Coordinates of N, CA and C in Angstrom, one line a residue:
M25 N -16.9 2.7 -6.8 CA -15.8 3.6 -7.1 C -15.0 4.0 -5.8
K26 N -15.5 3.7 -4.7 CA -14.9 4.0 -3.4 C -14.6 5.5 -3.2
I27 N -15.6 6.3 -3.5 CA -15.5 7.7 -3.3 C -16.7 8.1 -2.4
K28 N -16.5 9.3 -1.8 CA -17.6 9.8 -0.8 C -17.6 11.3 -0.9
V29 N -18.8 11.8 -0.8 CA -19.0 13.3 -0.7 C -19.0 13.7 0.8
V30 N -18.2 14.6 1.1 CA -18.1 15.1 2.5 C -18.1 16.7 2.5
K31 N -18.4 17.2 3.7 CA -18.3 18.7 3.8 C -16.8 19.0 3.8
L32 N -16.5 20.3 3.6 CA -15.1 20.7 3.6 C -14.3 20.4 4.9
D33 N -15.1 20.3 6.0 CA -14.4 20.0 7.3 C -14.3 18.5 7.5
G34 N -14.7 17.7 6.5 CA -14.6 16.3 6.6 C -15.8 15.6 7.2
S35 N -16.8 16.3 7.7 CA -18.0 15.7 8.3 C -18.9 15.3 7.2
R36 N -20.0 14.6 7.6 CA -21.0 14.1 6.6 C -21.8 15.2 6.0
A37 N -21.9 15.1 4.7 CA -22.7 16.1 3.9 C -24.2 15.9 4.3
D38 N -25.0 17.0 4.3 CA -26.4 16.9 4.6 C -27.2 16.9 3.3
F39 N -28.5 16.8 3.4 CA -29.5 16.7 2.3 C -29.3 17.9 1.4
Y40 N -29.3 19.1 1.9 CA -29.3 20.3 1.1 C -28.0 20.5 0.3
Q41 N -26.9 20.0 0.9 CA -25.6 20.0 0.1 C -25.7 19.0 -1.0
Y42 N -26.3 17.8 -0.8 CA -26.4 16.9 -1.9 C -27.4 17.5 -3.0
L43 N -28.4 18.2 -2.5 CA -29.4 18.8 -3.5 C -28.7 19.9 -4.3
S44 N -27.9 20.7 -3.7 CA -27.2 21.8 -4.5 C -26.2 21.2 -5.4
R45 N -25.5 20.2 -5.0 CA -24.6 19.5 -5.9 C -25.3 18.9 -7.1
W46 N -26.4 18.2 -6.9 CA -27.2 17.6 -7.9 C -27.8 18.7 -8.9
T47 N -28.3 19.7 -8.3 CA -29.0 20.8 -9.1 C -27.9 21.4 -10.0
L48 N -26.8 21.8 -9.5 CA -25.7 22.4 -10.3 C -25.0 21.5 -11.3
S49 N -25.2 20.2 -11.0 CA -24.6 19.2 -12.0 C -25.3 19.3 -13.3
I50 N -26.5 19.8 -13.3 CA -27.3 20.0 -14.6 C -26.5 21.0 -15.4
V51 N -26.1 22.1 -14.8 CA -25.4 23.1 -15.5 C -23.9 22.8 -15.8
D52 N -23.2 22.4 -14.8 CA -21.7 22.2 -15.1 C -21.4 20.9 -15.7
I53 N -22.2 19.9 -15.7 CA -21.9 18.6 -16.3 C -22.7 18.4 -17.6
W54 N -24.0 18.4 -17.4 CA -24.9 18.0 -18.5 C -25.1 19.0 -19.6
M55 N -25.3 20.3 -19.3 CA -25.5 21.3 -20.3 C -24.3 21.7 -21.1
T56 N -23.1 21.5 -20.4 CA -21.9 21.9 -21.1 C -21.0 20.7 -21.4
M57 N -21.5 19.5 -21.3 CA -20.8 18.3 -21.5 C -19.6 18.2 -20.7
G58 N -19.6 18.7 -19.5 CA -18.5 18.6 -18.5 C -17.5 19.7 -18.7
G59 N -17.6 20.5 -19.6 CA -16.6 21.6 -19.9 C -16.4 22.5 -18.7
I60 N -17.5 23.0 -18.1 CA -17.5 23.9 -17.0 C -16.9 23.1 -15.7
A61 N -17.4 21.9 -15.6 CA -17.0 21.1 -14.4 C -15.5 20.8 -14.5
I62 N -14.9 20.5 -15.6 CA -13.5 20.3 -15.7 C -12.7 21.5 -15.5
T63 N -13.2 22.6 -16.0 CA -12.5 23.9 -15.8 C -12.5 24.3 -14.3
A64 N -13.7 24.1 -13.7 CA -13.8 24.5 -12.2 C -12.9 23.6 -11.4
I65 N -12.8 22.3 -11.7 CA -11.9 21.4 -11.0 C -10.5 21.8 -11.1
V66 N -10.1 22.1 -12.3 CA -8.7 22.5 -12.5 C -8.4 23.9 -11.8
L67 N -9.3 24.8 -11.8 CA -9.0 26.1 -11.3 C -9.3 26.3 -9.8
S68 N -10.1 25.4 -9.2 CA -10.4 25.5 -7.8 C -9.3 24.9 -7.0
K69 N -9.1 25.5 -5.8 CA -8.0 25.1 -4.9 C -8.2 23.7 -4.4
N70 N -9.4 23.2 -4.2 CA -9.6 21.9 -3.6 C -10.1 20.9 -4.7
G71 N -10.0 21.2 -6.0 CA -10.4 20.3 -7.0 C -11.9 20.1 -7.0
Q72 N -12.7 21.2 -6.9 CA -14.1 21.0 -6.8 C -14.8 21.5 -8.0
R73 N -15.9 20.9 -8.4 CA -16.7 21.5 -9.5 C -17.6 22.5 -8.9
I74 N -18.4 23.2 -9.7 CA -19.3 24.3 -9.2 C -20.3 23.8 -8.2
G75 N -20.8 22.6 -8.4 CA -21.8 22.0 -7.5 C -21.2 21.8 -6.1
D76 N -19.9 21.4 -6.1 CA -19.2 21.2 -4.8 C -18.9 22.5 -4.1
I77 N -18.5 23.6 -4.9 CA -18.2 24.9 -4.4 C -19.5 25.5 -3.7
A78 N -20.6 25.4 -4.4 CA -21.8 25.9 -3.9 C -22.3 25.1 -2.7
G79 N -22.1 23.8 -2.7 CA -22.6 23.0 -1.6 C -21.6 22.9 -0.5
E80 N -20.4 23.5 -0.6 CA -19.3 23.5 0.3 C -18.9 22.0 0.7
T81 N -18.8 21.2 -0.4 CA -18.5 19.8 -0.3 C -17.2 19.5 -1.1
S82 N -16.8 18.3 -0.9 CA -15.7 17.8 -1.7 C -15.8 16.3 -1.9
V83 N -15.3 15.7 -2.9 CA -15.3 14.3 -3.1 C -14.0 13.7 -2.7
I84 N -14.0 12.7 -1.9 CA -12.8 12.1 -1.4 C -12.7 10.6 -1.8
S85 N -11.5 10.1 -1.9 CA -11.3 8.7 -2.2 C -11.3 7.9 -1.0
L86 N -11.9 6.7 -0.9 CA -11.8 5.8 0.2 C -10.9 4.7 0.0
K87 N -10.2 4.7 -1.2 CA -9.2 3.7 -1.5 C -8.0 3.9 -0.7
P88 N -7.5 2.8 0.0 CA -6.3 3.0 0.7 C -5.1 3.2 -0.2
S89 N -4.2 4.1 0.1 CA -3.1 4.3 -0.7 C -2.0 3.2 -0.4
L90 N -1.4 2.7 -1.4 CA -0.4 1.7 -1.2 C 1.0 2.1 -1.7
K91 N 1.9 2.1 -0.9 CA 3.3 2.4 -1.3 C 4.0 1.1 -1.6
L92 N 5.1 1.2 -2.4 CA 5.9 0.0 -2.8 C 6.4 -0.6 -1.5
S93 N 6.7 0.2 -0.5 CA 7.3 -0.4 0.7 C 6.3 -1.2 1.5
D94 N 5.0 -1.1 1.1 CA 3.9 -1.9 1.8 C 3.8 -3.2 1.1
T95 N 4.4 -3.5 0.0 CA 4.3 -4.7 -0.7 C 5.4 -5.7 -0.3
I96 N 5.5 -6.8 -0.9 CA 6.5 -7.8 -0.6 C 7.8 -7.4 -1.3
Y97 N 7.8 -6.5 -2.2 CA 8.9 -6.2 -3.0 C 10.0 -5.5 -2.2
E98 N 11.2 -6.0 -2.5 CA 12.4 -5.4 -1.9 C 13.3 -4.9 -3.0
E99 N 14.0 -3.9 -2.8 CA 14.9 -3.3 -3.8 C 16.1 -4.3 -3.9
T100 N 16.3 -4.7 -5.1 CA 17.5 -5.6 -5.4 C 18.2 -5.2 -6.7
F101 N 19.4 -5.7 -6.8 CA 20.1 -5.4 -8.0 C 19.6 -6.4 -9.1
E102 N 19.9 -6.0 -10.4 CA 19.5 -6.8 -11.5 C 20.0 -8.3 -11.4
N103 N 21.2 -8.4 -11.1 CA 21.8 -9.8 -11.0 C 22.0 -10.2 -9.5
H104 N 21.0 -10.1 -8.7 CA 21.1 -10.4 -7.3 C 21.3 -11.9 -7.2
P105 N 22.4 -12.3 -6.5 CA 22.7 -13.7 -6.3 C 21.7 -14.3 -5.2
I106 N 21.0 -15.4 -5.6 CA 20.1 -16.0 -4.6 C 20.9 -17.0 -3.8
L107 N 21.0 -16.6 -2.5 CA 21.8 -17.5 -1.5 C 20.9 -18.6 -1.0
F108 N 19.6 -18.4 -0.9 CA 18.7 -19.4 -0.3 C 17.7 -19.8 -1.3
P109 N 17.9 -20.7 -2.2 CA 16.9 -21.1 -3.2 C 15.7 -21.8 -2.6
Q110 N 15.8 -22.1 -1.3 CA 14.7 -22.7 -0.5 C 13.5 -21.7 -0.4
V111 N 13.7 -20.5 -0.8 CA 12.6 -19.5 -0.7 C 11.5 -19.9 -1.6
I112 N 11.8 -20.9 -2.5 CA 10.7 -21.4 -3.4 C 9.5 -21.9 -2.5
K113 N 9.8 -22.3 -1.3 CA 8.8 -22.9 -0.4 C 7.9 -21.8 0.2
L114 N 8.2 -20.6 0.0 CA 7.5 -19.5 0.6 C 6.5 -18.9 -0.5
S115 N 5.3 -18.7 -0.1 CA 4.3 -18.0 -0.9 C 4.4 -16.5 -0.8
D116 N 3.7 -15.8 -1.6 CA 3.7 -14.3 -1.5 C 3.1 -13.9 -0.2
K117 N 2.1 -14.7 0.3 CA 1.5 -14.4 1.6 C 2.5 -14.6 2.7
D118 N 3.3 -15.6 2.6 CA 4.3 -15.9 3.6 C 5.3 -14.7 3.6
A119 N 5.7 -14.3 2.4 CA 6.7 -13.2 2.3 C 6.1 -11.9 2.9
N120 N 4.8 -11.6 2.7 CA 4.2 -10.4 3.3 C 4.2 -10.6 4.8
A121 N 3.9 -11.7 5.3 CA 3.9 -12.0 6.8 C 5.4 -11.8 7.3
I122 N 6.3 -12.3 6.6 CA 7.7 -12.2 7.0 C 8.1 -10.7 7.1
K123 N 7.7 -9.9 6.1 CA 8.1 -8.5 6.1 C 7.4 -7.8 7.2
E124 N 6.1 -8.1 7.5 CA 5.4 -7.4 8.6 C 6.0 -7.7 9.9
V125 N 6.3 -9.0 10.2 CA 6.9 -9.4 11.4 C 8.3 -8.8 11.6
Y126 N 9.1 -8.8 10.5 CA 10.4 -8.1 10.5 C 10.3 -6.7 10.9
Q127 N 9.4 -6.0 10.2 CA 9.2 -4.5 10.5 C 8.8 -4.3 12.0
T128 N 7.9 -5.1 12.5 CA 7.5 -5.0 13.9 C 8.7 -5.2 14.8
A129 N 9.5 -6.2 14.5 CA 10.7 -6.5 15.3 C 11.7 -5.3 15.2
F130 N 11.9 -4.8 14.1 CA 12.8 -3.6 13.8 C 12.3 -2.4 14.6
E131 N 11.0 -2.1 14.4 CA 10.5 -0.9 15.1 C 10.5 -1.0 16.6
R132 N 10.3 -2.2 17.1 CA 10.3 -2.4 18.6 C 11.7 -2.7 19.1
R133 N 12.6 -2.9 18.2 CA 14.0 -3.3 18.6 C 13.9 -4.6 19.5
D134 N 13.1 -5.5 19.0 CA 12.8 -6.7 19.8 C 13.6 -7.9 19.2
V135 N 14.6 -8.3 19.8 CA 15.5 -9.4 19.4 C 14.7 -10.7 19.4
G136 N 13.8 -10.8 20.4 CA 13.0 -12.1 20.6 C 12.1 -12.3 19.4
I137 N 11.5 -11.3 18.9 CA 10.6 -11.5 17.7 C 11.5 -11.9 16.5
L138 N 12.6 -11.2 16.3 CA 13.5 -11.5 15.2 C 14.1 -12.9 15.3
T139 N 14.4 -13.4 16.5 CA 14.9 -14.7 16.7 C 13.9 -15.8 16.4
A140 N 12.6 -15.5 16.8 CA 11.5 -16.4 16.5 C 11.3 -16.5 15.0
L141 N 11.4 -15.3 14.3 CA 11.2 -15.3 12.9 C 12.3 -16.1 12.2
V142 N 13.5 -16.0 12.6 CA 14.6 -16.7 12.0 C 14.4 -18.2 12.2
Q143 N 14.0 -18.6 13.4 CA 13.8 -20.0 13.7 C 12.6 -20.6 12.8
R144 N 11.6 -19.8 12.6 CA 10.5 -20.2 11.8 C 10.9 -20.4 10.3
L145 N 11.7 -19.4 9.9 CA 12.2 -19.5 8.5 C 13.1 -20.7 8.3
E146 N 13.9 -21.0 9.3 CA 14.8 -22.2 9.2 C 14.0 -23.4 9.1
T147 N 12.9 -23.5 9.9 CA 12.0 -24.7 9.9 C 11.3 -24.8 8.6
V148 N 10.6 -23.8 8.1 CA 9.8 -23.8 6.9 C 10.7 -24.1 5.6
M149 N 11.8 -23.4 5.6 CA 12.7 -23.5 4.4 C 13.7 -24.7 4.5
E150 N 13.7 -25.3 5.7 CA 14.6 -26.4 5.9 C 16.1 -26.0 5.6
V151 N 16.5 -24.9 6.2 CA 17.8 -24.4 6.1 C 18.3 -23.8 7.4
K152 N 19.6 -23.7 7.6 CA 20.1 -23.1 8.8 C 20.8 -21.8 8.3
H153 N 20.6 -20.7 9.0 CA 21.3 -19.5 8.6 C 22.7 -19.6 8.9
P154 N 23.6 -19.1 8.0 CA 25.0 -19.2 8.3 C 25.4 -18.4 9.5
E155 N 26.4 -19.0 10.2 CA 26.9 -18.3 11.5 C 27.5 -16.9 11.2
K156 N 28.1 -16.8 10.0 CA 28.7 -15.4 9.7 C 27.6 -14.4 9.4
M157 N 26.4 -14.8 9.3 CA 25.3 -13.9 8.9 C 24.4 -13.6 10.2
T158 N 24.2 -12.3 10.4 CA 23.3 -12.0 11.6 C 21.9 -12.3 11.3
P159 N 21.1 -12.5 12.3 CA 19.7 -12.8 12.1 C 19.0 -11.8 11.2
N160 N 19.3 -10.5 11.4 CA 18.8 -9.4 10.7 C 19.1 -9.5 9.2
D161 N 20.4 -9.8 8.9 CA 20.9 -10.0 7.5 C 20.2 -11.2 6.9
F162 N 20.0 -12.3 7.7 CA 19.4 -13.5 7.1 C 18.0 -13.2 6.6
V163 N 17.2 -12.5 7.5 CA 15.8 -12.2 7.1 C 15.8 -11.3 5.9
L164 N 16.6 -10.3 5.8 CA 16.7 -9.4 4.7 C 17.1 -10.2 3.4
Q165 N 18.1 -11.1 3.5 CA 18.5 -11.9 2.4 C 17.4 -12.8 1.9
V166 N 16.6 -13.4 2.8 CA 15.5 -14.2 2.4 C 14.5 -13.4 1.7
M167 N 14.1 -12.2 2.1 CA 13.2 -11.4 1.4 C 13.7 -11.0 0.0
K168 N 14.9 -10.6 -0.1 CA 15.5 -10.3 -1.4 C 15.5 -11.5 -2.3
D169 N 15.9 -12.6 -1.8 CA 15.9 -13.8 -2.6 C 14.5 -14.2 -3.1
H170 N 13.5 -14.0 -2.2 CA 12.2 -14.3 -2.6 C 11.8 -13.4 -3.8
Y171 N 12.0 -12.1 -3.6 CA 11.7 -11.2 -4.7 C 12.4 -11.5 -6.0
S172 N 13.7 -11.8 -5.9 CA 14.5 -12.1 -7.1 C 14.0 -13.3 -7.8
M173 N 13.6 -14.3 -7.0 CA 13.2 -15.6 -7.6 C 11.8 -15.4 -8.3
F174 N 10.9 -14.6 -7.8 CA 9.6 -14.5 -8.3 C 9.3 -13.2 -9.0
K175 N 10.2 -12.3 -9.2 CA 10.0 -11.0 -9.8 C 9.5 -11.1 -11.3
D176 N 9.9 -12.1 -12.0 CA 9.5 -12.2 -13.4 C 8.3 -13.1 -13.6
K177 N 7.7 -13.6 -12.5 CA 6.6 -14.6 -12.7 C 5.3 -14.0 -12.3

């Protein structure tokens, strides 16, 4: 389930804290079918059941949080025109790599990384980016085209 019991300060819980949690679970979970536990979780400031309050512990999630911006998806309009149908040659893994490299170039303001990315895209997709389009706009267009082409699949 990717959860962990820790002390309230974030350090590792000790044996006695686990023991108090387990002992009080008999009361707040088993004897009342979870009624007391749910009430305590809702009413406590840290979302703790009675066993956690007595043991000065909390349950935390170890699952990494994922935002939409961390995925390959780009915000596009419903009828986004695909300028580069050659994006069909790119996998989702490729699109993620493109997005990561682009973000690195953007954060570092490194034109060299962006230029190398554009050259690689031109090679893989067998297309030349239009002269009127900046390398930055070209990469963004490729990402949007990829999303638009594969969003319903």
